[in-house]
PDB file of C-alpha atoms in Angstrom:
ATOM      1  CA  UNK A   1     -16.750 -17.139  21.217  1.00  0.00           C
ATOM      2  CA  UNK A   2     -13.091 -16.863  20.201  1.00  0.00           C
ATOM      3  CA  UNK A   3     -10.908 -14.250  21.925  1.00  0.00           C
ATOM      4  CA  UNK A   4      -7.283 -13.422  22.589  1.00  0.00           C
ATOM      5  CA  UNK A   5      -5.984 -12.996  26.121  1.00  0.00           C
ATOM      6  CA  UNK A   6      -3.872 -10.036  27.193  1.00  0.00           C
ATOM      7  CA  UNK A   7      -0.781 -10.809  29.265  1.00  0.00           C
ATOM      8  CA  UNK A   8       0.975  -8.242  31.424  1.00  0.00           C
ATOM      9  CA  UNK A   9      -1.621  -5.779  32.713  1.00  0.00           C
ATOM     10  CA  UNK A  10      -3.147  -2.612  31.337  1.00  0.00           C
ATOM     11  CA  UNK A  11      -0.068  -0.374  30.990  1.00  0.00           C
ATOM     12  CA  UNK A  12       2.184  -2.907  29.328  1.00  0.00           C
ATOM     13  CA  UNK A  13       2.296  -6.419  28.114  1.00  0.00           C
ATOM     14  CA  UNK A  14       1.387  -8.307  25.013  1.00  0.00           C
ATOM     15  CA  UNK A  15      -1.322 -10.360  23.443  1.00  0.00           C
ATOM     16  CA  UNK A  16      -1.434 -13.877  24.809  1.00  0.00           C
ATOM     17  CA  UNK A  17      -3.104 -17.133  23.883  1.00  0.00           C
ATOM     18  CA  UNK A  18      -6.112 -17.417  21.606  1.00  0.00           C
ATOM     19  CA  UNK A  19      -8.957 -19.107  23.458  1.00  0.00           C
ATOM     20  CA  UNK A  20     -12.540 -20.203  23.018  1.00  0.00           C
ATOM     21  CA  UNK A  21     -15.277 -19.975  25.592  1.00  0.00           C
ATOM     22  CA  UNK A  22     -18.233 -22.346  25.516  1.00  0.00           C
ATOM     23  CA  UNK A  23     -21.839 -21.570  26.419  1.00  0.00           C
ATOM     24  CA  UNK A  24     -21.261 -22.994  29.914  1.00  0.00           C
ATOM     25  CA  UNK A  25     -18.282 -20.644  30.448  1.00  0.00           C
ATOM     26  CA  UNK A  26     -15.469 -23.145  29.936  1.00  0.00           C
ATOM     27  CA  UNK A  27     -12.355 -21.433  28.559  1.00  0.00           C
ATOM     28  CA  UNK A  28     -10.082 -23.527  26.334  1.00  0.00           C
ATOM     29  CA  UNK A  29      -6.689 -22.383  25.055  1.00  0.00           C
ATOM     30  CA  UNK A  30      -6.409 -23.134  21.330  1.00  0.00           C
ATOM     31  CA  UNK A  31      -3.254 -24.288  19.484  1.00  0.00           C
ATOM     32  CA  UNK A  32      -3.293 -21.215  17.227  1.00  0.00           C
ATOM     33  CA  UNK A  33      -0.487 -18.751  16.531  1.00  0.00           C
ATOM     34  CA  UNK A  34      -0.409 -15.020  15.836  1.00  0.00           C
ATOM     35  CA  UNK A  35      -2.751 -12.151  16.586  1.00  0.00           C
ATOM     36  CA  UNK A  36      -6.482 -12.770  16.276  1.00  0.00           C
ATOM     37  CA  UNK A  37      -7.854 -10.614  13.426  1.00  0.00           C
ATOM     38  CA  UNK A  38     -11.470 -11.748  13.085  1.00  0.00           C
ATOM     39  CA  UNK A  39     -13.783 -14.693  13.679  1.00  0.00           C
ATOM     40  CA  UNK A  40     -16.841 -16.201  12.043  1.00  0.00           C
ATOM     41  CA  UNK A  41     -19.096 -19.232  12.121  1.00  0.00           C
ATOM     42  CA  UNK A  42     -16.535 -21.478  10.397  1.00  0.00           C
ATOM     43  CA  UNK A  43     -13.392 -20.368  12.191  1.00  0.00           C
ATOM     44  CA  UNK A  44     -11.036 -17.470  12.769  1.00  0.00           C
ATOM     45  CA  UNK A  45      -8.144 -15.644  11.118  1.00  0.00           C
ATOM     46  CA  UNK A  46      -4.769 -14.654  12.588  1.00  0.00           C
ATOM     47  CA  UNK A  47      -1.757 -12.812  11.208  1.00  0.00           C
ATOM     48  CA  UNK A  48       0.512 -15.883  11.539  1.00  0.00           C
ATOM     49  CA  UNK A  49       2.374 -16.537   8.266  1.00  0.00           C
ATOM     50  CA  UNK A  50       0.778 -13.337   6.883  1.00  0.00           C
ATOM     51  CA  UNK A  51      -2.779 -14.767   7.139  1.00  0.00           C
ATOM     52  CA  UNK A  52      -3.845 -18.079   8.660  1.00  0.00           C
ATOM     53  CA  UNK A  53      -7.315 -19.584   8.901  1.00  0.00           C
ATOM     54  CA  UNK A  54      -8.176 -21.949  11.764  1.00  0.00           C
ATOM     55  CA  UNK A  55     -11.323 -23.927  12.472  1.00  0.00           C
ATOM     56  CA  UNK A  56     -13.128 -23.143  15.733  1.00  0.00           C
ATOM     57  CA  UNK A  57     -11.124 -25.834  17.577  1.00  0.00           C
ATOM     58  CA  UNK A  58      -7.853 -24.089  16.642  1.00  0.00           C
ATOM     59  CA  UNK A  59      -6.666 -26.451  13.909  1.00  0.00           C
ATOM     60  CA  UNK A  60      -4.805 -24.675  11.090  1.00  0.00           C
ATOM     61  CA  UNK A  61      -6.636 -25.176   7.778  1.00  0.00           C
ATOM     62  CA  UNK A  62      -4.510 -22.970   5.507  1.00  0.00           C
ATOM     63  CA  UNK A  63      -2.176 -19.962   5.307  1.00  0.00           C
ATOM     64  CA  UNK A  64      -2.146 -17.262   2.631  1.00  0.00           C
ATOM     65  CA  UNK A  65       1.042 -15.412   1.681  1.00  0.00           C
ATOM     66  CA  UNK A  66       0.491 -14.566  -1.980  1.00  0.00           C
ATOM     67  CA  UNK A  67       0.027 -10.880  -1.050  1.00  0.00           C
ATOM     68  CA  UNK A  68       1.025  -8.939   2.063  1.00  0.00           C
ATOM     69  CA  UNK A  69      -1.877  -7.789   4.222  1.00  0.00           C
ATOM     70  CA  UNK A  70      -2.220  -4.012   4.334  1.00  0.00           C
ATOM     71  CA  UNK A  71      -1.145  -2.582   7.655  1.00  0.00           C
ATOM     72  CA  UNK A  72      -4.000  -1.600  10.006  1.00  0.00           C
ATOM     73  CA  UNK A  73      -6.692  -3.311   7.947  1.00  0.00           C
ATOM     74  CA  UNK A  74      -8.550  -6.309   9.256  1.00  0.00           C
ATOM     75  CA  UNK A  75     -10.007  -9.082   7.130  1.00  0.00           C
ATOM     76  CA  UNK A  76     -13.803  -9.313   7.044  1.00  0.00           C
ATOM     77  CA  UNK A  77     -15.541 -12.694   7.181  1.00  0.00           C
ATOM     78  CA  UNK A  78     -18.754 -13.094   5.215  1.00  0.00           C
ATOM     79  CA  UNK A  79     -20.502 -16.472   4.925  1.00  0.00           C
ATOM     80  CA  UNK A  80     -17.844 -18.761   3.331  1.00  0.00           C
ATOM     81  CA  UNK A  81     -15.534 -15.937   2.228  1.00  0.00           C
ATOM     82  CA  UNK A  82     -12.881 -13.680   3.730  1.00  0.00           C
ATOM     83  CA  UNK A  83     -12.458 -10.195   2.272  1.00  0.00           C
ATOM     84  CA  UNK A  84      -8.872  -8.973   2.476  1.00  0.00           C
ATOM     85  CA  UNK A  85      -7.045  -5.703   1.959  1.00  0.00           C
ATOM     86  CA  UNK A  86      -3.550  -6.292   0.559  1.00  0.00           C
ATOM     87  CA  UNK A  87      -0.512  -4.381  -0.695  1.00  0.00           C
ATOM     88  CA  UNK A  88       0.709  -5.273  -4.167  1.00  0.00           C
ATOM     89  CA  UNK A  89       4.330  -5.370  -5.335  1.00  0.00           C
ATOM     90  CA  UNK A  90       3.708  -1.889  -6.798  1.00  0.00           C
ATOM     91  CA  UNK A  91       2.898  -0.520  -3.302  1.00  0.00           C
ATOM     92  CA  UNK A  92      -0.786   0.069  -4.138  1.00  0.00           C
ATOM     93  CA  UNK A  93      -3.698  -1.169  -2.060  1.00  0.00           C
ATOM     94  CA  UNK A  94      -5.932  -3.949  -3.401  1.00  0.00           C
ATOM     95  CA  UNK A  95      -9.141  -5.712  -2.325  1.00  0.00           C
ATOM     96  CA  UNK A  96      -9.653  -9.437  -2.699  1.00  0.00           C
ATOM     97  CA  UNK A  97     -11.771 -12.379  -1.637  1.00  0.00           C
ATOM     98  CA  UNK A  98     -10.546 -15.713  -0.276  1.00  0.00           C
ATOM     99  CA  UNK A  99     -12.472 -18.961   0.022  1.00  0.00           C
ATOM    100  CA  UNK A 100     -12.661 -20.108   3.653  1.00  0.00           C
ATOM    101  CA  UNK A 101     -12.412 -23.746   2.527  1.00  0.00           C
ATOM    102  CA  UNK A 102      -9.158 -23.545   0.538  1.00  0.00           C
ATOM    103  CA  UNK A 103      -7.683 -20.077   1.082  1.00  0.00           C
ATOM    104  CA  UNK A 104      -7.692 -19.415  -2.671  1.00  0.00           C
ATOM    105  CA  UNK A 105      -8.509 -16.114  -4.362  1.00  0.00           C
ATOM    106  CA  UNK A 106     -11.952 -15.911  -5.971  1.00  0.00           C
ATOM    107  CA  UNK A 107     -10.595 -13.361  -8.504  1.00  0.00           C
ATOM    108  CA  UNK A 108      -7.474 -11.271  -9.047  1.00  0.00           C
ATOM    109  CA  UNK A 109      -7.563  -8.480  -6.413  1.00  0.00           C
ATOM    110  CA  UNK A 110      -8.655  -5.077  -7.715  1.00  0.00           C
ATOM    111  CA  UNK A 111      -7.033  -1.778  -6.824  1.00  0.00           C
ATOM    112  CA  UNK A 112      -8.816   0.245  -4.171  1.00  0.00           C
ATOM    113  CA  UNK A 113      -9.697   0.359  -0.534  1.00  0.00           C
ATOM    114  CA  UNK A 114     -13.172   1.229   0.483  1.00  0.00           C
ATOM    115  CA  UNK A 115     -15.863   0.668   3.036  1.00  0.00           C
ATOM    116  CA  UNK A 116     -17.221  -2.871   3.468  1.00  0.00           C
ATOM    117  CA  UNK A 117     -20.834  -3.569   4.372  1.00  0.00           C
ATOM    118  CA  UNK A 118     -21.961  -7.177   3.989  1.00  0.00           C
ATOM    119  CA  UNK A 119     -20.470  -8.391   0.709  1.00  0.00           C
ATOM    120  CA  UNK A 120     -20.330  -4.935  -0.891  1.00  0.00           C
ATOM    121  CA  UNK A 121     -17.616  -2.294  -0.879  1.00  0.00           C
ATOM    122  CA  UNK A 122     -17.941   1.398  -1.676  1.00  0.00           C
ATOM    123  CA  UNK A 123     -14.603   1.995  -3.387  1.00  0.00           C
ATOM    124  CA  UNK A 124     -12.920   4.023  -6.139  1.00  0.00           C
ATOM    125  CA  UNK A 125     -12.430   2.671  -9.671  1.00  0.00           C
ATOM    126  CA  UNK A 126     -10.972   4.840 -12.422  1.00  0.00           C
ATOM    127  CA  UNK A 127     -11.418   7.915 -10.218  1.00  0.00           C
ATOM    128  CA  UNK A 128     -15.137   7.278  -9.590  1.00  0.00           C
ATOM    129  CA  UNK A 129     -16.854   5.975  -6.463  1.00  0.00           C
ATOM    130  CA  UNK A 130     -18.585   2.662  -7.211  1.00  0.00           C
ATOM    131  CA  UNK A 131     -20.199  -0.193  -5.345  1.00  0.00           C
ATOM    132  CA  UNK A 132     -18.384  -3.500  -5.891  1.00  0.00           C
ATOM    133  CA  UNK A 133     -19.615  -7.009  -5.066  1.00  0.00           C
ATOM    134  CA  UNK A 134     -16.672  -8.447  -3.114  1.00  0.00           C
ATOM    135  CA  UNK A 135     -17.778 -12.023  -3.872  1.00  0.00           C
ATOM    136  CA  UNK A 136     -17.166 -11.491  -7.604  1.00  0.00           C
ATOM    137  CA  UNK A 137     -15.032  -8.328  -7.814  1.00  0.00           C
ATOM    138  CA  UNK A 138     -17.530  -6.785 -10.249  1.00  0.00           C
ATOM    139  CA  UNK A 139     -19.022  -3.288 -10.142  1.00  0.00           C
ATOM    140  CA  UNK A 140     -22.720  -3.476  -9.267  1.00  0.00           C
ATOM    141  CA  UNK A 141     -23.615   0.221  -9.394  1.00  0.00           C
ATOM    142  CA  UNK A 142     -22.263   3.736  -9.691  1.00  0.00           C
ATOM    143  CA  UNK A 143     -23.881   6.493  -7.596  1.00  0.00           C
ATOM    144  CA  UNK A 144     -25.393   9.491  -9.384  1.00  0.00           C
ATOM    145  CA  UNK A 145     -23.388  11.818  -7.123  1.00  0.00           C
ATOM    146  CA  UNK A 146     -19.637  12.406  -7.324  1.00  0.00           C
ATOM    147  CA  UNK A 147     -18.344  11.013  -4.015  1.00  0.00           C
ATOM    148  CA  UNK A 148     -14.863  12.020  -2.820  1.00  0.00           C
ATOM    149  CA  UNK A 149     -13.539   8.892  -1.066  1.00  0.00           C
ATOM    150  CA  UNK A 150     -10.263  10.571  -0.098  1.00  0.00           C
ATOM    151  CA  UNK A 151     -12.013  12.033   2.962  1.00  0.00           C
ATOM    152  CA  UNK A 152     -11.008  15.552   1.975  1.00  0.00           C
ATOM    153  CA  UNK A 153     -14.575  16.747   1.390  1.00  0.00           C
ATOM    154  CA  UNK A 154     -16.967  13.845   1.817  1.00  0.00           C
ATOM    155  CA  UNK A 155     -17.283  11.504   4.756  1.00  0.00           C
ATOM    156  CA  UNK A 156     -18.731   8.006   5.193  1.00  0.00           C
ATOM    157  CA  UNK A 157     -19.874   8.156   8.841  1.00  0.00           C
ATOM    158  CA  UNK A 158     -21.764   4.837   8.763  1.00  0.00           C
ATOM    159  CA  UNK A 159     -21.508   1.624   6.728  1.00  0.00           C
ATOM    160  CA  UNK A 160     -23.122  -1.268   8.590  1.00  0.00           C
ATOM    161  CA  UNK A 161     -26.336  -3.220   8.759  1.00  0.00           C
ATOM    162  CA  UNK A 162     -26.961  -2.984   5.006  1.00  0.00           C
ATOM    163  CA  UNK A 163     -26.741   0.819   4.861  1.00  0.00           C
ATOM    164  CA  UNK A 164     -24.133   3.320   3.702  1.00  0.00           C
ATOM    165  CA  UNK A 165     -24.500   6.932   4.918  1.00  0.00           C
ATOM    166  CA  UNK A 166     -22.577   9.512   2.903  1.00  0.00           C
ATOM    167  CA  UNK A 167     -22.056  13.095   4.101  1.00  0.00           C
ATOM    168  CA  UNK A 168     -21.514  14.878   0.786  1.00  0.00           C
ATOM    169  CA  UNK A 169     -19.869  18.322   0.585  1.00  0.00           C
ATOM    170  CA  UNK A 170     -21.931  20.572  -1.684  1.00  0.00           C
ATOM    171  CA  UNK A 171     -20.808  24.044  -0.692  1.00  0.00           C
ATOM    172  CA  UNK A 172     -17.695  26.116  -1.079  1.00  0.00           C
ATOM    173  CA  UNK A 173     -15.032  27.423   1.313  1.00  0.00           C
ATOM    174  CA  UNK A 174     -17.025  30.601   2.025  1.00  0.00           C
ATOM    175  CA  UNK A 175     -20.279  28.736   2.598  1.00  0.00           C
ATOM    176  CA  UNK A 176     -19.781  25.022   3.371  1.00  0.00           C
ATOM    177  CA  UNK A 177     -22.935  22.925   2.963  1.00  0.00           C
ATOM    178  CA  UNK A 178     -23.485  19.195   3.343  1.00  0.00           C
ATOM    179  CA  UNK A 179     -26.143  16.809   2.109  1.00  0.00           C
ATOM    180  CA  UNK A 180     -26.657  13.290   3.449  1.00  0.00           C
ATOM    181  CA  UNK A 181     -27.217  10.407   1.044  1.00  0.00           C
ATOM    182  CA  UNK A 182     -28.208   6.849   1.917  1.00  0.00           C
ATOM    183  CA  UNK A 183     -27.416   3.738  -0.132  1.00  0.00           C
ATOM    184  CA  UNK A 184     -28.271   0.086   0.455  1.00  0.00           C
ATOM    185  CA  UNK A 185     -25.856  -2.849   0.022  1.00  0.00           C
ATOM    186  CA  UNK A 186     -26.810  -3.140  -3.647  1.00  0.00           C
ATOM    187  CA  UNK A 187     -25.588   0.414  -4.229  1.00  0.00           C
ATOM    188  CA  UNK A 188     -29.073   1.803  -4.769  1.00  0.00           C
ATOM    189  CA  UNK A 189     -29.996   5.138  -3.230  1.00  0.00           C
ATOM    190  CA  UNK A 190     -32.502   4.967  -0.379  1.00  0.00           C
ATOM    191  CA  UNK A 191     -34.746   7.976   0.215  1.00  0.00           C
ATOM    192  CA  UNK A 192     -35.726   8.170   3.907  1.00  0.00           C
ATOM    193  CA  UNK A 193     -39.333   9.054   4.676  1.00  0.00           C
ATOM    194  CA  UNK A 194     -40.818  10.350   7.900  1.00  0.00           C
ATOM    195  CA  UNK A 195     -44.236   9.222   9.022  1.00  0.00           C
TER     196      UNK A 195
END
């Protein structure tokens, strides 16, 4: 396990050293810089030099500064990839995919935020909600319902474990009504059944 220590108590202080803990409980401080953002089987990511990838022993493998990471968004590690949320020179938000081996982009980042589950993102493209494969950047499906991803009417209360749950607003101001829809990671609607 990789974790970051907290120095200075509960009410104040700062993040401290990044450490690993072995199965026998031995804690080792790693020679890594920055704030720990996420970890995976191959290593971990910090915000040093915008984005830095370290192996599990704390050795820096690469840094990425081609785009600025979007504030308050954490990278997501998936197999040998890292999905990032970045801000372009135009101020818009983009999604991209980096190789864990080299820190290179798999494709030019596409505009949009979204909800990540596995290697899929439910995001907006050309004003429509679509499911995008984050490994390729390609649209894999478009839901039959018009989903408002702004959060003004619809809500995505759950997007983990291969399932997206969408609370879709179908009423009006005088009589608000909601319908729940379920989609798998491939962007296909799942109809729940009770037995």
